[in-house]
Amino acid sequence: MGDQIVLVGMMGVGKTAVGQEIARQLGLQFRDVDAEIERAAAMTIPEIFARDGEPFFRDRESRVLERLLGGPRSVISTGGGAWVQPRNRELIDRAGLSVWLDADLDTLWQRVRLRATRPLLMTENPRATLQALLAERAPVYATAAIRVKSDATSDIETTARRVLTAIRQHRPGFLEDK
């Protein structure tokens, strides 16, 4: 069992912001899988989806995730679809602790509706698409080691503290210096 902390969950749940705060509080490096993919490709994720399609993107996502998981202890934020892929779940489970940031549809919609950076929401009815994705993915997200609720009334620091408390309760000693 590795010692990476890996945040999973839907787009818009706050994995990047909360992950950065957890890393700050623990004095660890923060790594964002989507940002790493964009940097390596010199393209945005919507551009990768448009040019190469989702299967190509998912393959690159797995490769980048595997590389980050093999690196120094850090807090890693994944894209919304990463945990859905069985290979990624296996990689994450071997390398560390998965934490599902869980938010309801209304919270997610408020956070993503004004952003044109979500390729899976480029549909005629993006809220219905988000709702369908959430319904499809929630049972898979529920297999993460830890579940922490995120909501519109909680700021980043509060959610980060909830995650750290949940880790301490679920896996005592996990956060100790290794």
GROMACS .gro file of C-alpha atoms in nm:
model
  178
    1MET     CA    1   0.000   0.000   0.000
    2GLY     CA    2   0.143   0.332  -0.109
    3ASP     CA    3   0.113   0.667   0.057
    4GLN     CA    4  -0.037   0.890  -0.213
    5ILE     CA    5  -0.359   1.080  -0.138
    6VAL     CA    6  -0.575   1.074  -0.451
    7LEU     CA    7  -0.890   1.281  -0.487
    8VAL     CA    8  -1.164   1.143  -0.711
    9GLY     CA    9  -1.513   1.268  -0.797
   10MET     CA   10  -1.721   1.458  -1.046
   11MET     CA   11  -1.609   1.759  -1.243
   12GLY     CA   12  -1.673   2.074  -1.045
   13VAL     CA   13  -1.658   1.910  -0.702
   14GLY     CA   14  -1.339   2.098  -0.614
   15LYS     CA   15  -1.071   1.829  -0.636
   16THR     CA   16  -0.804   2.075  -0.751
   17ALA     CA   17  -0.878   2.351  -0.501
   18VAL     CA   18  -0.928   2.114  -0.208
   19GLY     CA   19  -0.624   1.909  -0.312
   20GLN     CA   20  -0.406   2.220  -0.317
   21GLU     CA   21  -0.523   2.309   0.034
   22ILE     CA   22  -0.465   1.956   0.169
   23ALA     CA   23  -0.116   1.959   0.019
   24ARG     CA   24  -0.048   2.300   0.175
   25GLN     CA   25  -0.164   2.183   0.518
   26LEU     CA   26   0.046   1.865   0.500
   27GLY     CA   27   0.351   2.024   0.338
   28LEU     CA   28   0.323   1.790   0.039
   29GLN     CA   29   0.344   1.853  -0.334
   30PHE     CA   30   0.015   1.888  -0.522
   31ARG     CA   31  -0.022   1.724  -0.864
   32ASP     CA   32  -0.319   1.766  -1.099
   33VAL     CA   33  -0.357   1.492  -1.360
   34ASP     CA   34  -0.551   1.714  -1.604
   35ALA     CA   35  -0.293   1.994  -1.578
   36GLU     CA   36  -0.012   1.744  -1.639
   37ILE     CA   37  -0.192   1.609  -1.948
   38GLU     CA   38  -0.240   1.961  -2.085
   39ARG     CA   39   0.123   2.049  -2.020
   40ALA     CA   40   0.252   1.732  -2.189
   41ALA     CA   41   0.022   1.772  -2.491
   42ALA     CA   42   0.057   2.151  -2.515
   43MET     CA   43  -0.321   2.148  -2.566
   44THR     CA   44  -0.627   2.195  -2.348
   45ILE     CA   45  -0.838   1.895  -2.257
   46PRO     CA   46  -1.128   2.016  -2.477
   47GLU     CA   47  -0.879   2.040  -2.767
   48ILE     CA   48  -0.753   1.687  -2.699
   49PHE     CA   49  -1.111   1.554  -2.689
   50ALA     CA   50  -1.195   1.736  -3.014
   51ARG     CA   51  -0.884   1.626  -3.200
   52ASP     CA   52  -0.821   1.276  -3.066
   53GLY     CA   53  -1.142   1.167  -2.891
   54GLU     CA   54  -1.219   1.041  -2.544
   55PRO     CA   55  -1.053   0.695  -2.575
   56PHE     CA   56  -0.719   0.860  -2.666
   57PHE     CA   57  -0.757   1.102  -2.375
   58ARG     CA   58  -0.838   0.821  -2.128
   59ASP     CA   59  -0.525   0.632  -2.235
   60ARG     CA   60  -0.307   0.940  -2.178
   61GLU     CA   61  -0.483   1.004  -1.848
   62SER     CA   62  -0.392   0.653  -1.726
   63ARG     CA   63  -0.029   0.697  -1.830
   64VAL     CA   64   0.005   1.032  -1.655
   65LEU     CA   65  -0.172   0.902  -1.345
   66GLU     CA   66   0.061   0.602  -1.327
   67ARG     CA   67   0.365   0.830  -1.354
   68LEU     CA   68   0.240   1.061  -1.078
   69LEU     CA   69   0.148   0.772  -0.851
   70GLY     CA   70   0.504   0.642  -0.883
   71GLY     CA   71   0.652   0.973  -0.779
   72PRO     CA   72   0.717   1.124  -0.438
   73ARG     CA   73   0.436   1.135  -0.182
   74SER     CA   74   0.184   1.397  -0.286
   75VAL     CA   75  -0.180   1.492  -0.309
   76ILE     CA   76  -0.311   1.406  -0.655
   77SER     CA   77  -0.627   1.543  -0.816
   78THR     CA   78  -0.778   1.329  -1.092
   79GLY     CA   79  -1.018   1.419  -1.370
   80GLY     CA   80  -1.383   1.332  -1.319
   81GLY     CA   81  -1.368   1.021  -1.537
   82ALA     CA   82  -1.037   0.880  -1.411
   83TRP     CA   83  -1.179   0.671  -1.124
   84VAL     CA   84  -1.439   0.521  -1.359
   85GLN     CA   85  -1.164   0.336  -1.547
   86PRO     CA   86  -1.088  -0.001  -1.377
   87ARG     CA   87  -0.715   0.022  -1.455
   88ASN     CA   88  -0.695   0.360  -1.281
   89ARG     CA   89  -0.877   0.230  -0.972
   90GLU     CA   90  -0.625  -0.054  -0.947
   91LEU     CA   91  -0.330   0.187  -0.987
   92ILE     CA   92  -0.468   0.423  -0.724
   93ASP     CA   93  -0.556   0.148  -0.477
   94ARG     CA   94  -0.201   0.011  -0.499
   95ALA     CA   95  -0.034   0.350  -0.469
   96GLY     CA   96  -0.234   0.513  -0.196
   97LEU     CA   97  -0.566   0.620  -0.059
   98SER     CA   98  -0.864   0.720  -0.274
   99VAL     CA   99  -1.088   0.998  -0.141
  100TRP     CA  100  -1.423   1.064  -0.310
  101LEU     CA  101  -1.529   1.427  -0.289
  102ASP     CA  102  -1.905   1.392  -0.323
  103ALA     CA  103  -2.144   1.676  -0.405
  104ASP     CA  104  -2.505   1.685  -0.515
  105LEU     CA  105  -2.621   1.783  -0.863
  106ASP     CA  106  -2.721   2.139  -0.771
  107THR     CA  107  -2.380   2.213  -0.618
  108LEU     CA  108  -2.197   2.065  -0.916
  109TRP     CA  109  -2.416   2.251  -1.166
  110GLN     CA  110  -2.356   2.586  -0.993
  111ARG     CA  111  -1.982   2.526  -1.022
  112VAL     CA  112  -1.959   2.405  -1.383
  113ARG     CA  113  -2.244   2.576  -1.569
  114LEU     CA  114  -2.053   2.889  -1.668
  115ARG     CA  115  -1.737   2.712  -1.779
  116ALA     CA  116  -1.681   2.609  -2.139
  117THR     CA  117  -1.393   2.380  -2.041
  118ARG     CA  118  -1.590   2.061  -1.981
  119PRO     CA  119  -1.593   1.855  -2.303
  120LEU     CA  120  -1.847   1.602  -2.174
  121LEU     CA  121  -2.094   1.885  -2.110
  122MET     CA  122  -2.081   2.021  -2.466
  123THR     CA  123  -2.433   1.893  -2.527
  124GLU     CA  124  -2.775   2.039  -2.598
  125ASN     CA  125  -2.878   2.000  -2.233
  126PRO     CA  126  -2.560   2.013  -2.022
  127ARG     CA  127  -2.743   1.993  -1.686
  128ALA     CA  128  -2.920   1.673  -1.792
  129THR     CA  129  -2.585   1.539  -1.916
  130LEU     CA  130  -2.426   1.622  -1.580
  131GLN     CA  131  -2.714   1.453  -1.400
  132ALA     CA  132  -2.676   1.138  -1.614
  133LEU     CA  133  -2.297   1.131  -1.559
  134LEU     CA  134  -2.345   1.169  -1.184
  135ALA     CA  135  -2.601   0.887  -1.174
  136GLU     CA  136  -2.372   0.663  -1.382
  137ARG     CA  137  -2.053   0.738  -1.191
  138ALA     CA  138  -2.174   0.764  -0.829
  139PRO     CA  139  -2.180   0.385  -0.771
  140VAL     CA  140  -1.820   0.363  -0.897
  141TYR     CA  141  -1.707   0.663  -0.692
  142ALA     CA  142  -1.866   0.491  -0.391
  143THR     CA  143  -1.595   0.223  -0.414
  144ALA     CA  144  -1.330   0.478  -0.309
  145ALA     CA  145  -1.173   0.413   0.031
  146ILE     CA  146  -1.311   0.735   0.183
  147ARG     CA  147  -1.614   0.954   0.102
  148VAL     CA  148  -1.628   1.320   0.203
  149LYS     CA  149  -1.925   1.542   0.131
  150SER     CA  150  -1.866   1.874  -0.040
  151ASP     CA  151  -2.138   2.134  -0.060
  152ALA     CA  152  -2.200   2.489  -0.169
  153THR     CA  153  -2.187   2.622   0.188
  154SER     CA  154  -1.843   2.483   0.273
  155ASP     CA  155  -1.530   2.670   0.175
  156ILE     CA  156  -1.213   2.503   0.048
  157GLU     CA  157  -1.043   2.501   0.389
  158THR     CA  158  -1.344   2.339   0.558
  159THR     CA  159  -1.365   2.066   0.296
  160ALA     CA  160  -0.990   2.005   0.321
  161ARG     CA  161  -1.020   1.971   0.700
  162ARG     CA  162  -1.306   1.723   0.650
  163VAL     CA  163  -1.085   1.515   0.420
  164LEU     CA  164  -0.795   1.513   0.667
  165THR     CA  165  -1.028   1.419   0.953
  166ALA     CA  166  -1.178   1.137   0.746
  167ILE     CA  167  -0.831   1.004   0.657
  168ARG     CA  168  -0.728   1.008   1.024
  169GLN     CA  169  -1.046   0.820   1.121
  170HIS     CA  170  -1.031   0.569   0.835
  171ARG     CA  171  -0.657   0.503   0.838
  172PRO     CA  172  -0.492   0.615   1.162
  173GLY     CA  173  -0.124   0.684   1.113
  174PHE     CA  174  -0.153   0.729   0.736
  175LEU     CA  175  -0.073   1.100   0.756
  176GLU     CA  176   0.231   1.055   0.979
  177ASP     CA  177   0.569   1.130   0.825
  178LYS     CA  178   0.696   0.831   0.633
   0.00000   0.00000   0.00000
